[in-house]
Amino acid sequence: MRQGQDQQTEQAVQPHPRSSDAFARAGRCIPGGVNSPARAFGAVGGTPRFIARAEGAYIFDLDGVRYIDYVGSWGPMILGHTHPEVLKAVQAAVEKGTSFGAPTESETDLAERIIAAVPSIEKVRLVNSGTEATMSAIRLARGYTRRDKIIKFSGNYHGHADSLLVAAGSSAATLAVPNSPGVTQGSAADTIILAYNDPRAVQAAFAEQGHEIAAVILEPVVGNMGCVLAEDAFLQVLREETRKFGSLLIYDEVMTGFRVAFGGAQSLQGITPDLTTLGKIVGGGLPAAAYGGRAEIMDHILPAGDVFQAGTLSGNPLATAAGNAILRELADPAVYERLEMLSARLHQGLDRAAEKIPHTVARVGSMLTLFFNSEQVTSWAVAEKCDTAQFAQYFHGMLNQGIYLPCSQYEAMFVSAAHTQEDIEKTISAAEEVFADWT
Ligand SMILES: *Cc1c(COP(=O)(O)O)cnc(C)c1O
């Protein structure tokens, strides 16, 4: 075993000429060489590894180096890559045709599975990406309430629809500004942005303009500023204020759905949102996402109601086959017990490995982040103070030892059920080695 570990370390520190060439080639025809910015190593420097294939808990780059994967395609691969049941389901589906633009029973199967897993969802619409799910849920909330404004929280990511791609302005605490060129002032003006875990700010915003607020959207456990937990009092106030003012509470569980628990974060928090968005895991690694909630609200969507939303490839048969297969596997509580056991050990091991460095580790189930910050991260204002240069050094130290982490301090790492105890121990040893040279 020691032997194998040494071999892998040696292999991984070799240069990666094929990835470098592939990145250069991609950069000539794809902006920045990638189809989603998180893949570009922008926050940590260096060359992103181009992936040749994956299997279980491992990914293999073009140069043949194997890595223990804690990105898991940024969430979906909770059972690991190439899970036999998922592969079998997709292979069977592909033989029967890859898209019809007409309804299939597989879509109803997936809808029924989602509804059985997440009790607040009585009806559900399938879409293709998390971005589409949150964008559609916001439109539905606006159409249902006949109001325009929404509240979102700093450091929460809900995909790249205009009204959600906004940041806190520098002057007034609640005035949102576009977070990207091309997002209009008008979209930003309809979005109120508040600090996460600040119940008083929520109360103040509702006191001031509650009757104009269509919805509050949040990540109930944040993954997109690293793993950040919501405080109970904050969640309670969100539920109370939205009820009081007839606004909808939208749980964006694109990352947390089927990840932190089979029933999502809401099942751990005992909160019943009005609408929920799902993505990532629900597609089993193929492009599928969903939004759902109370039937009375969902029936406002065309053709049951008048809120427009459509999609040529929505409910795609390959994606629903993968989604049905993965949810069938996840319905076994033993999967989450295993994830908890592996993740708790990783949590404890990383915490110990970093003991001489200012840090905290945050975790919910198989989602976790090692923050280079001695203060517990509860909001973006705290997250911002992390030492991202230290993170970059840690990231590359781990990568060189064959451990593939998310390439930003502000992303959660994911454990899969395909990780072995040996993988976890190797990861902890790698972290110990990285930190051993630090003062
Ligand atoms: C990933 C993510 C999205 C966006 O999903 P895409 O499929 O990338 O469009 C939205 N919300 C949350 C919480 C996410 O983690």
CSV table of C-alpha atoms and ligand atoms in Angstrom, one decimal:
chain,number,residue,atom,x,y,z
A,1,MET,CA,0.0,0.0,0.0
A,2,ARG,CA,2.8,2.4,0.9
A,3,GLN,CA,4.4,1.4,-2.3
A,4,GLY,CA,1.3,2.3,-4.3
A,5,GLN,CA,1.0,5.6,-2.6
A,6,ASP,CA,4.6,6.5,-3.5
A,7,GLN,CA,4.1,5.5,-7.1
A,8,GLN,CA,1.1,7.7,-7.4
A,9,THR,CA,2.8,10.7,-5.8
A,10,GLU,CA,5.7,10.3,-8.2
A,11,GLN,CA,3.5,10.0,-11.2
A,12,ALA,CA,1.4,13.0,-10.2
A,13,VAL,CA,4.3,15.4,-9.9
A,14,GLN,CA,5.4,14.8,-13.4
A,15,PRO,CA,4.5,17.6,-15.9
A,16,HIS,CA,1.2,17.3,-17.8
A,17,PRO,CA,2.1,18.1,-21.4
A,18,ARG,CA,-1.1,16.7,-22.9
A,19,SER,CA,-3.4,18.8,-20.6
A,20,SER,CA,-1.2,21.9,-21.4
A,21,ASP,CA,-1.5,21.3,-25.1
A,22,ALA,CA,-5.2,20.6,-24.9
A,23,PHE,CA,-5.8,23.8,-22.9
A,24,ALA,CA,-3.8,25.9,-25.4
A,25,ARG,CA,-5.8,24.4,-28.3
A,26,ALA,CA,-9.1,24.9,-26.5
A,27,GLY,CA,-8.2,28.5,-25.7
A,28,ARG,CA,-8.0,29.2,-29.5
A,29,CYS,CA,-11.7,28.3,-30.1
A,30,ILE,CA,-13.5,28.4,-26.6
A,31,PRO,CA,-13.4,31.6,-24.5
A,32,GLY,CA,-10.8,31.0,-21.8
A,33,GLY,CA,-10.6,27.4,-23.0
A,34,VAL,CA,-13.5,26.2,-20.9
A,35,ASN,CA,-17.3,26.0,-21.1
A,36,SER,CA,-17.8,27.0,-17.5
A,37,PRO,CA,-15.4,29.4,-15.7
A,38,ALA,CA,-15.1,27.3,-12.5
A,39,ARG,CA,-13.0,24.8,-14.6
A,40,ALA,CA,-10.2,27.2,-15.5
A,41,PHE,CA,-8.1,27.2,-12.3
A,42,GLY,CA,-8.5,31.0,-12.4
A,43,ALA,CA,-8.4,31.3,-8.6
A,44,VAL,CA,-5.4,29.0,-8.0
A,45,GLY,CA,-3.3,29.4,-11.2
A,46,GLY,CA,-1.8,26.6,-13.3
A,47,THR,CA,-3.2,24.5,-16.0
A,48,PRO,CA,-6.6,22.7,-15.6
A,49,ARG,CA,-6.3,19.0,-16.1
A,50,PHE,CA,-8.2,17.7,-19.1
A,51,ILE,CA,-10.1,14.6,-18.2
A,52,ALA,CA,-9.8,11.4,-20.3
A,53,ARG,CA,-12.1,9.3,-18.2
A,54,ALA,CA,-13.4,8.5,-14.8
A,55,GLU,CA,-14.3,5.5,-12.7
A,56,GLY,CA,-15.8,5.3,-9.2
A,57,ALA,CA,-14.0,7.9,-7.0
A,58,TYR,CA,-11.2,8.5,-9.5
A,59,ILE,CA,-10.7,10.7,-12.5
A,60,PHE,CA,-7.8,10.2,-15.0
A,61,ASP,CA,-6.3,13.1,-17.0
A,62,LEU,CA,-5.0,13.0,-20.5
A,63,ASP,CA,-1.5,12.3,-19.2
A,64,GLY,CA,-2.7,9.1,-17.5
A,65,VAL,CA,-2.5,10.4,-14.0
A,66,ARG,CA,-5.2,9.2,-11.6
A,67,TYR,CA,-6.7,11.5,-9.0
A,68,ILE,CA,-9.0,10.9,-6.1
A,69,ASP,CA,-11.9,13.1,-7.1
A,70,TYR,CA,-13.6,15.4,-4.6
A,71,VAL,CA,-15.3,17.6,-7.2
A,72,GLY,CA,-17.7,14.9,-8.5
A,73,SER,CA,-18.7,17.1,-11.5
A,74,TRP,CA,-19.4,19.8,-8.9
A,75,GLY,CA,-22.0,17.7,-7.1
A,76,PRO,CA,-23.9,15.2,-9.3
A,77,MET,CA,-21.6,12.2,-8.8
A,78,ILE,CA,-22.7,11.2,-5.3
A,79,LEU,CA,-22.4,7.5,-6.2
A,80,GLY,CA,-19.1,8.0,-7.9
A,81,HIS,CA,-18.4,7.9,-11.7
A,82,THR,CA,-19.7,5.2,-14.0
A,83,HIS,CA,-22.0,3.6,-11.4
A,84,PRO,CA,-23.2,0.4,-13.0
A,85,GLU,CA,-26.9,1.0,-12.4
A,86,VAL,CA,-26.7,4.5,-13.9
A,87,LEU,CA,-24.7,3.2,-16.9
A,88,LYS,CA,-27.1,0.3,-17.4
A,89,ALA,CA,-30.1,2.6,-17.4
A,90,VAL,CA,-28.6,5.1,-19.8
A,91,GLN,CA,-27.5,2.4,-22.2
A,92,ALA,CA,-30.9,0.9,-22.2
A,93,ALA,CA,-32.5,4.3,-22.8
A,94,VAL,CA,-30.1,5.3,-25.6
A,95,GLU,CA,-31.2,2.2,-27.7
A,96,LYS,CA,-34.8,3.5,-27.7
A,97,GLY,CA,-34.1,7.0,-29.0
A,98,THR,CA,-32.5,10.0,-27.5
A,99,SER,CA,-35.2,12.6,-27.6
A,100,PHE,CA,-38.8,12.7,-28.8
A,101,GLY,CA,-40.3,16.1,-27.8
A,102,ALA,CA,-43.3,14.2,-26.6
A,103,PRO,CA,-44.1,12.9,-23.1
A,104,THR,CA,-42.6,9.6,-21.7
A,105,GLU,CA,-43.4,7.6,-18.6
A,106,SER,CA,-39.8,7.9,-17.5
A,107,GLU,CA,-40.5,11.6,-16.8
A,108,THR,CA,-43.5,10.7,-14.6
A,109,ASP,CA,-41.4,8.1,-12.8
A,110,LEU,CA,-38.8,10.7,-12.0
A,111,ALA,CA,-41.4,13.2,-10.9
A,112,GLU,CA,-42.9,10.6,-8.6
A,113,ARG,CA,-39.5,9.8,-7.1
A,114,ILE,CA,-38.8,13.5,-6.4
A,115,ILE,CA,-42.2,14.0,-4.8
A,116,ALA,CA,-41.7,10.9,-2.6
A,117,ALA,CA,-38.3,12.1,-1.5
A,118,VAL,CA,-39.2,15.8,-0.9
A,119,PRO,CA,-42.5,16.2,0.9
A,120,SER,CA,-42.9,19.9,0.2
A,121,ILE,CA,-43.0,19.1,-3.5
A,122,GLU,CA,-46.5,18.1,-4.7
A,123,LYS,CA,-45.9,18.8,-8.3
A,124,VAL,CA,-42.6,19.2,-10.3
A,125,ARG,CA,-41.5,20.4,-13.7
A,126,LEU,CA,-38.3,19.0,-15.2
A,127,VAL,CA,-35.8,21.3,-16.9
A,128,ASN,CA,-32.2,21.0,-18.1
A,129,SER,CA,-30.0,23.0,-15.7
A,130,GLY,CA,-30.0,24.5,-12.3
A,131,THR,CA,-29.9,27.9,-13.9
A,132,GLU,CA,-33.1,27.1,-15.7
A,133,ALA,CA,-34.7,25.8,-12.5
A,134,THR,CA,-34.1,28.9,-10.4
A,135,MET,CA,-34.9,31.3,-13.3
A,136,SER,CA,-38.2,29.5,-13.8
A,137,ALA,CA,-39.0,29.3,-10.1
A,138,ILE,CA,-38.5,33.1,-9.8
A,139,ARG,CA,-40.8,33.7,-12.8
A,140,LEU,CA,-43.4,31.4,-11.3
A,141,ALA,CA,-43.2,33.2,-7.9
A,142,ARG,CA,-43.6,36.5,-9.7
A,143,GLY,CA,-46.5,35.3,-11.8
A,144,TYR,CA,-48.2,33.7,-8.8
A,145,THR,CA,-47.8,36.7,-6.4
A,146,ARG,CA,-48.1,39.4,-9.2
A,147,ARG,CA,-45.1,41.1,-7.6
A,148,ASP,CA,-41.7,41.9,-9.0
A,149,LYS,CA,-39.1,42.0,-6.2
A,150,ILE,CA,-37.0,39.2,-4.9
A,151,ILE,CA,-34.6,38.8,-2.0
A,152,LYS,CA,-31.3,36.9,-2.4
A,153,PHE,CA,-28.3,36.6,-0.1
A,154,SER,CA,-24.6,37.6,-0.7
A,155,GLY,CA,-22.4,34.7,-1.5
A,156,ASN,CA,-25.4,32.4,-2.6
A,157,TYR,CA,-25.2,31.3,-6.2
A,158,HIS,CA,-28.4,30.5,-8.1
A,159,GLY,CA,-27.1,30.1,-11.6
A,160,HIS,CA,-26.6,32.9,-14.1
A,161,ALA,CA,-30.1,34.3,-14.9
A,162,ASP,CA,-30.0,38.1,-14.9
A,163,SER,CA,-32.1,38.8,-11.8
A,164,LEU,CA,-29.9,36.4,-9.8
A,165,LEU,CA,-26.5,37.6,-11.1
A,166,VAL,CA,-26.3,40.6,-8.8
A,167,ALA,CA,-24.1,41.6,-5.9
A,168,ALA,CA,-24.4,43.9,-2.9
A,169,GLY,CA,-23.9,47.5,-3.8
A,170,SER,CA,-21.2,49.4,-1.9
A,171,SER,CA,-23.4,52.2,-0.6
A,172,ALA,CA,-26.9,51.1,0.5
A,173,ALA,CA,-26.9,47.7,2.2
A,174,THR,CA,-29.8,46.3,0.3
A,175,LEU,CA,-29.4,47.8,-3.2
A,176,ALA,CA,-28.2,45.2,-5.7
A,177,VAL,CA,-25.9,46.0,-8.6
A,178,PRO,CA,-25.2,43.9,-11.7
A,179,ASN,CA,-22.5,41.2,-11.0
A,180,SER,CA,-21.6,41.1,-14.6
A,181,PRO,CA,-21.5,43.4,-17.6
A,182,GLY,CA,-24.7,42.7,-19.6
A,183,VAL,CA,-27.0,42.4,-16.6
A,184,THR,CA,-29.3,45.4,-16.7
A,185,GLN,CA,-29.8,47.9,-14.0
A,186,GLY,CA,-33.4,47.0,-14.2
A,187,SER,CA,-32.9,43.3,-13.3
A,188,ALA,CA,-30.7,44.4,-10.5
A,189,ALA,CA,-33.2,46.9,-9.2
A,190,ASP,CA,-35.8,44.2,-8.7
A,191,THR,CA,-33.4,42.2,-6.5
A,192,ILE,CA,-32.8,43.0,-2.9
A,193,ILE,CA,-29.6,41.6,-1.6
A,194,LEU,CA,-29.0,40.9,2.1
A,195,ALA,CA,-26.3,39.3,4.3
A,196,TYR,CA,-26.7,35.5,4.9
A,197,ASN,CA,-27.6,34.6,8.5
A,198,ASP,CA,-28.9,38.1,9.3
A,199,PRO,CA,-32.5,37.7,10.4
A,200,ARG,CA,-32.8,41.4,11.3
A,201,ALA,CA,-32.0,42.5,7.8
A,202,VAL,CA,-34.7,40.2,6.5
A,203,GLN,CA,-37.2,41.7,9.0
A,204,ALA,CA,-36.2,45.2,8.0
A,205,ALA,CA,-36.6,44.5,4.3
A,206,PHE,CA,-40.0,43.0,4.8
A,207,ALA,CA,-41.1,45.9,7.1
A,208,GLU,CA,-40.1,48.3,4.4
A,209,GLN,CA,-41.3,46.7,1.2
A,210,GLY,CA,-42.8,43.3,2.1
A,211,HIS,CA,-45.9,43.8,-0.1
A,212,GLU,CA,-43.7,44.1,-3.2
A,213,ILE,CA,-41.6,41.0,-2.5
A,214,ALA,CA,-42.5,38.0,-4.6
A,215,ALA,CA,-40.0,35.6,-3.1
A,216,VAL,CA,-36.9,34.9,-1.0
A,217,ILE,CA,-34.4,32.5,-2.6
A,218,LEU,CA,-31.6,31.0,-0.7
A,219,GLU,CA,-29.1,28.1,-0.5
A,220,PRO,CA,-30.3,26.4,2.7
A,221,VAL,CA,-26.8,25.1,3.2
A,222,VAL,CA,-24.5,27.2,1.1
A,223,GLY,CA,-22.1,25.5,-1.2
A,224,ASN,CA,-21.1,28.4,-3.4
A,225,MET,CA,-19.1,30.4,-0.9
A,226,GLY,CA,-17.6,27.1,0.5
A,227,CYS,CA,-19.8,25.1,2.8
A,228,VAL,CA,-21.7,27.5,5.1
A,229,LEU,CA,-24.5,26.5,7.5
A,230,ALA,CA,-27.7,28.5,8.0
A,231,GLU,CA,-28.5,29.4,11.5
A,232,ASP,CA,-31.8,28.3,12.9
A,233,ALA,CA,-33.1,31.7,13.8
A,234,PHE,CA,-32.4,33.0,10.3
A,235,LEU,CA,-34.4,30.1,8.7
A,236,GLN,CA,-37.3,30.6,11.1
A,237,VAL,CA,-37.5,34.4,10.3
A,238,LEU,CA,-37.4,33.7,6.6
A,239,ARG,CA,-40.4,31.3,6.9
A,240,GLU,CA,-42.3,33.7,9.2
A,241,GLU,CA,-41.8,36.8,7.2
A,242,THR,CA,-42.6,35.2,3.8
A,243,ARG,CA,-45.8,33.7,5.3
A,244,LYS,CA,-46.8,37.0,6.9
A,245,PHE,CA,-46.4,39.0,3.7
A,246,GLY,CA,-47.7,36.3,1.2
A,247,SER,CA,-44.2,36.0,-0.4
A,248,LEU,CA,-42.8,32.6,-1.5
A,249,LEU,CA,-39.9,30.9,0.2
A,250,ILE,CA,-37.7,29.2,-2.5
A,251,TYR,CA,-35.2,26.7,-1.3
A,252,ASP,CA,-32.5,26.4,-3.9
A,253,GLU,CA,-31.4,22.8,-3.4
A,254,VAL,CA,-29.7,22.4,-6.7
A,255,MET,CA,-26.6,21.4,-4.7
A,256,THR,CA,-28.0,20.2,-1.4
A,257,GLY,CA,-30.9,18.2,-2.8
A,258,PHE,CA,-30.2,14.4,-2.4
A,259,ARG,CA,-26.7,15.5,-1.2
A,260,VAL,CA,-27.0,16.5,2.5
A,261,ALA,CA,-29.9,14.0,2.9
A,262,PHE,CA,-32.3,12.2,0.6
A,263,GLY,CA,-35.0,14.8,1.4
A,264,GLY,CA,-32.5,17.7,1.0
A,265,ALA,CA,-31.6,20.4,3.5
A,266,GLN,CA,-35.2,21.1,4.2
A,267,SER,CA,-35.6,17.6,5.7
A,268,LEU,CA,-32.8,18.3,8.1
A,269,GLN,CA,-34.0,21.8,9.0
A,270,GLY,CA,-37.7,21.0,9.4
A,271,ILE,CA,-38.7,23.9,7.2
A,272,THR,CA,-41.3,23.6,4.5
A,273,PRO,CA,-40.5,25.9,1.6
A,274,ASP,CA,-43.1,26.9,-1.0
A,275,LEU,CA,-40.9,26.1,-4.0
A,276,THR,CA,-37.7,24.0,-4.3
A,277,THR,CA,-35.2,23.9,-7.1
A,278,LEU,CA,-33.1,20.7,-7.8
A,279,GLY,CA,-30.3,19.9,-10.2
A,280,LYS,CA,-26.9,18.2,-10.2
A,281,ILE,CA,-27.7,14.8,-8.5
A,282,VAL,CA,-31.3,14.7,-9.9
A,283,GLY,CA,-29.8,14.2,-13.4
A,284,GLY,CA,-27.4,11.5,-12.3
A,285,GLY,CA,-24.6,13.2,-14.3
A,286,LEU,CA,-26.7,14.1,-17.3
A,287,PRO,CA,-28.3,17.5,-17.9
A,288,ALA,CA,-31.5,17.5,-15.8
A,289,ALA,CA,-32.9,19.8,-13.1
A,290,ALA,CA,-36.3,20.5,-11.6
A,291,TYR,CA,-38.4,22.9,-9.8
A,292,GLY,CA,-41.4,22.0,-7.7
A,293,GLY,CA,-43.6,22.8,-4.8
A,294,ARG,CA,-47.2,23.1,-3.7
A,295,ALA,CA,-49.6,22.0,-6.4
A,296,GLU,CA,-51.7,25.1,-6.1
A,297,ILE,CA,-48.6,27.2,-7.0
A,298,MET,CA,-47.2,24.8,-9.6
A,299,ASP,CA,-50.5,24.7,-11.5
A,300,HIS,CA,-49.9,28.3,-12.5
A,301,ILE,CA,-47.3,27.0,-15.1
A,302,LEU,CA,-48.4,26.7,-18.7
A,303,PRO,CA,-50.4,24.7,-19.9
A,304,ALA,CA,-52.1,24.2,-16.5
A,305,GLY,CA,-51.8,28.0,-15.9
A,306,ASP,CA,-50.5,31.0,-17.7
A,307,VAL,CA,-46.8,31.4,-16.5
A,308,PHE,CA,-44.7,30.5,-19.5
A,309,GLN,CA,-41.9,28.0,-19.3
A,310,ALA,CA,-40.9,25.4,-21.9
A,311,GLY,CA,-37.9,23.3,-23.2
A,312,THR,CA,-37.1,21.3,-26.3
A,313,LEU,CA,-35.0,18.8,-24.4
A,314,SER,CA,-36.8,19.0,-21.0
A,315,GLY,CA,-37.3,15.6,-19.5
A,316,ASN,CA,-34.8,14.1,-21.9
A,317,PRO,CA,-35.1,10.3,-21.8
A,318,LEU,CA,-31.3,9.7,-21.2
A,319,ALA,CA,-31.3,12.2,-18.4
A,320,THR,CA,-34.5,10.8,-16.8
A,321,ALA,CA,-33.1,7.3,-17.1
A,322,ALA,CA,-30.0,8.4,-15.2
A,323,GLY,CA,-32.0,10.4,-12.7
A,324,ASN,CA,-34.4,7.5,-12.0
A,325,ALA,CA,-31.4,5.1,-11.5
A,326,ILE,CA,-29.5,7.3,-9.1
A,327,LEU,CA,-32.6,8.2,-7.0
A,328,ARG,CA,-33.5,4.5,-6.8
A,329,GLU,CA,-30.0,3.8,-5.4
A,330,LEU,CA,-30.1,6.8,-3.0
A,331,ALA,CA,-33.4,5.7,-1.5
A,332,ASP,CA,-31.4,3.2,0.5
A,333,PRO,CA,-30.4,5.0,3.8
A,334,ALA,CA,-27.2,2.9,4.0
A,335,VAL,CA,-25.8,5.2,1.3
A,336,TYR,CA,-26.1,8.3,3.5
A,337,GLU,CA,-24.7,6.4,6.5
A,338,ARG,CA,-21.7,5.5,4.5
A,339,LEU,CA,-21.3,9.1,3.2
A,340,GLU,CA,-21.5,10.4,6.8
A,341,MET,CA,-19.0,7.9,8.1
A,342,LEU,CA,-16.4,8.7,5.3
A,343,SER,CA,-17.1,12.5,5.5
A,344,ALA,CA,-16.8,12.7,9.3
A,345,ARG,CA,-13.4,11.0,9.1
A,346,LEU,CA,-12.3,13.3,6.4
A,347,HIS,CA,-13.5,16.3,8.3
A,348,GLN,CA,-11.7,15.3,11.5
A,349,GLY,CA,-8.5,14.3,9.6
A,350,LEU,CA,-8.3,17.6,7.6
A,351,ASP,CA,-9.0,19.6,10.8
A,352,ARG,CA,-6.2,17.8,12.6
A,353,ALA,CA,-3.8,18.1,9.6
A,354,ALA,CA,-4.3,21.9,9.5
A,355,GLU,CA,-4.1,22.3,13.3
A,356,LYS,CA,-1.1,24.7,13.2
A,357,ILE,CA,-2.7,26.9,10.6
A,358,PRO,CA,-5.6,29.4,11.2
A,359,HIS,CA,-8.6,27.5,9.8
A,360,THR,CA,-12.1,26.1,10.3
A,361,VAL,CA,-13.8,23.1,8.7
A,362,ALA,CA,-17.5,23.3,7.9
A,363,ARG,CA,-19.5,20.3,6.9
A,364,VAL,CA,-23.0,19.0,6.4
A,365,GLY,CA,-23.0,15.4,5.4
A,366,SER,CA,-20.8,14.8,2.4
A,367,MET,CA,-20.3,18.5,1.6
A,368,LEU,CA,-17.4,20.2,3.3
A,369,THR,CA,-14.8,23.0,3.1
A,370,LEU,CA,-11.5,23.7,4.8
A,371,PHE,CA,-11.5,27.5,5.2
A,372,PHE,CA,-8.2,29.3,5.6
A,373,ASN,CA,-9.8,31.6,8.2
A,374,SER,CA,-9.8,31.2,11.9
A,375,GLU,CA,-13.3,32.7,12.2
A,376,GLN,CA,-16.3,30.5,11.5
A,377,VAL,CA,-17.7,31.4,8.1
A,378,THR,CA,-21.4,32.5,8.4
A,379,SER,CA,-21.7,35.1,5.7
A,380,TRP,CA,-19.9,36.5,2.7
A,381,ALA,CA,-18.3,39.2,4.8
A,382,VAL,CA,-16.5,36.5,6.8
A,383,ALA,CA,-15.8,34.3,3.8
A,384,GLU,CA,-14.1,37.2,2.0
A,385,LYS,CA,-11.4,37.3,4.7
A,386,CYS,CA,-10.1,33.8,3.9
A,387,ASP,CA,-6.5,33.5,2.9
A,388,THR,CA,-7.0,32.5,-0.8
A,389,ALA,CA,-3.2,32.4,-1.4
A,390,GLN,CA,-2.9,29.7,1.2
A,391,PHE,CA,-5.8,27.9,-0.4
A,392,ALA,CA,-4.0,27.9,-3.8
A,393,GLN,CA,-0.9,26.5,-2.2
A,394,TYR,CA,-2.9,23.8,-0.5
A,395,PHE,CA,-4.8,23.0,-3.7
A,396,HIS,CA,-1.6,22.5,-5.7
A,397,GLY,CA,0.1,20.6,-2.9
A,398,MET,CA,-2.9,18.2,-2.9
A,399,LEU,CA,-3.1,18.0,-6.7
A,400,ASN,CA,0.6,17.0,-6.9
A,401,GLN,CA,-0.2,14.1,-4.6
A,402,GLY,CA,-3.2,12.9,-6.8
A,403,ILE,CA,-6.0,14.6,-4.8
A,404,TYR,CA,-8.4,16.6,-7.0
A,405,LEU,CA,-10.1,19.3,-5.0
A,406,PRO,CA,-12.4,22.1,-6.2
A,407,CYS,CA,-10.1,24.8,-7.5
A,408,SER,CA,-11.4,27.6,-5.3
A,409,GLN,CA,-11.7,28.4,-1.6
A,410,TYR,CA,-15.3,29.2,-2.3
A,411,GLU,CA,-16.5,25.8,-3.4
A,412,ALA,CA,-17.4,22.8,-1.3
A,413,MET,CA,-15.7,19.4,-1.7
A,414,PHE,CA,-17.9,16.4,-2.2
A,415,VAL,CA,-17.4,12.9,-0.9
A,416,SER,CA,-19.0,10.1,-2.9
A,417,ALA,CA,-20.2,6.6,-1.8
A,418,ALA,CA,-17.5,5.2,-4.2
A,419,HIS,CA,-14.7,6.7,-2.0
A,420,THR,CA,-13.0,4.0,0.1
A,421,GLN,CA,-11.7,4.4,3.6
A,422,GLU,CA,-8.2,4.1,2.1
A,423,ASP,CA,-9.0,7.0,-0.3
A,424,ILE,CA,-9.9,9.1,2.7
A,425,GLU,CA,-6.8,8.2,4.6
A,426,LYS,CA,-4.6,8.9,1.6
A,427,THR,CA,-6.3,12.3,1.3
A,428,ILE,CA,-5.6,13.1,5.0
A,429,SER,CA,-2.0,12.0,4.7
A,430,ALA,CA,-1.6,14.2,1.6
A,431,ALA,CA,-2.9,17.2,3.6
A,432,GLU,CA,-0.6,16.4,6.5
A,433,GLU,CA,2.3,16.4,4.1
A,434,VAL,CA,1.3,19.7,2.5
A,435,PHE,CA,0.9,21.4,5.9
A,436,ALA,CA,4.1,19.9,7.4
A,437,ASP,CA,6.3,22.5,5.6
A,438,TRP,CA,4.1,25.4,6.6
A,439,THR,CA,5.1,27.5,9.6
B,1,LIG,C1,-24.9,24.7,-9.5
B,1,LIG,C2,-26.0,25.5,-8.9
B,1,LIG,C3,-26.9,26.2,-9.6
B,1,LIG,C4,-26.8,26.3,-11.1
B,1,LIG,O1,-26.9,25.1,-11.7
B,1,LIG,P1,-26.4,24.8,-13.3
B,1,LIG,O2,-26.8,23.5,-13.6
B,1,LIG,O3,-24.9,25.0,-13.2
B,1,LIG,O4,-27.0,25.9,-14.1
B,1,LIG,C5,-27.9,26.9,-9.0
B,1,LIG,N1,-28.0,26.9,-7.7
B,1,LIG,C6,-27.1,26.3,-6.9
B,1,LIG,C7,-27.3,26.3,-5.4
B,1,LIG,C8,-26.1,25.6,-7.5
B,1,LIG,O5,-25.2,24.9,-6.7
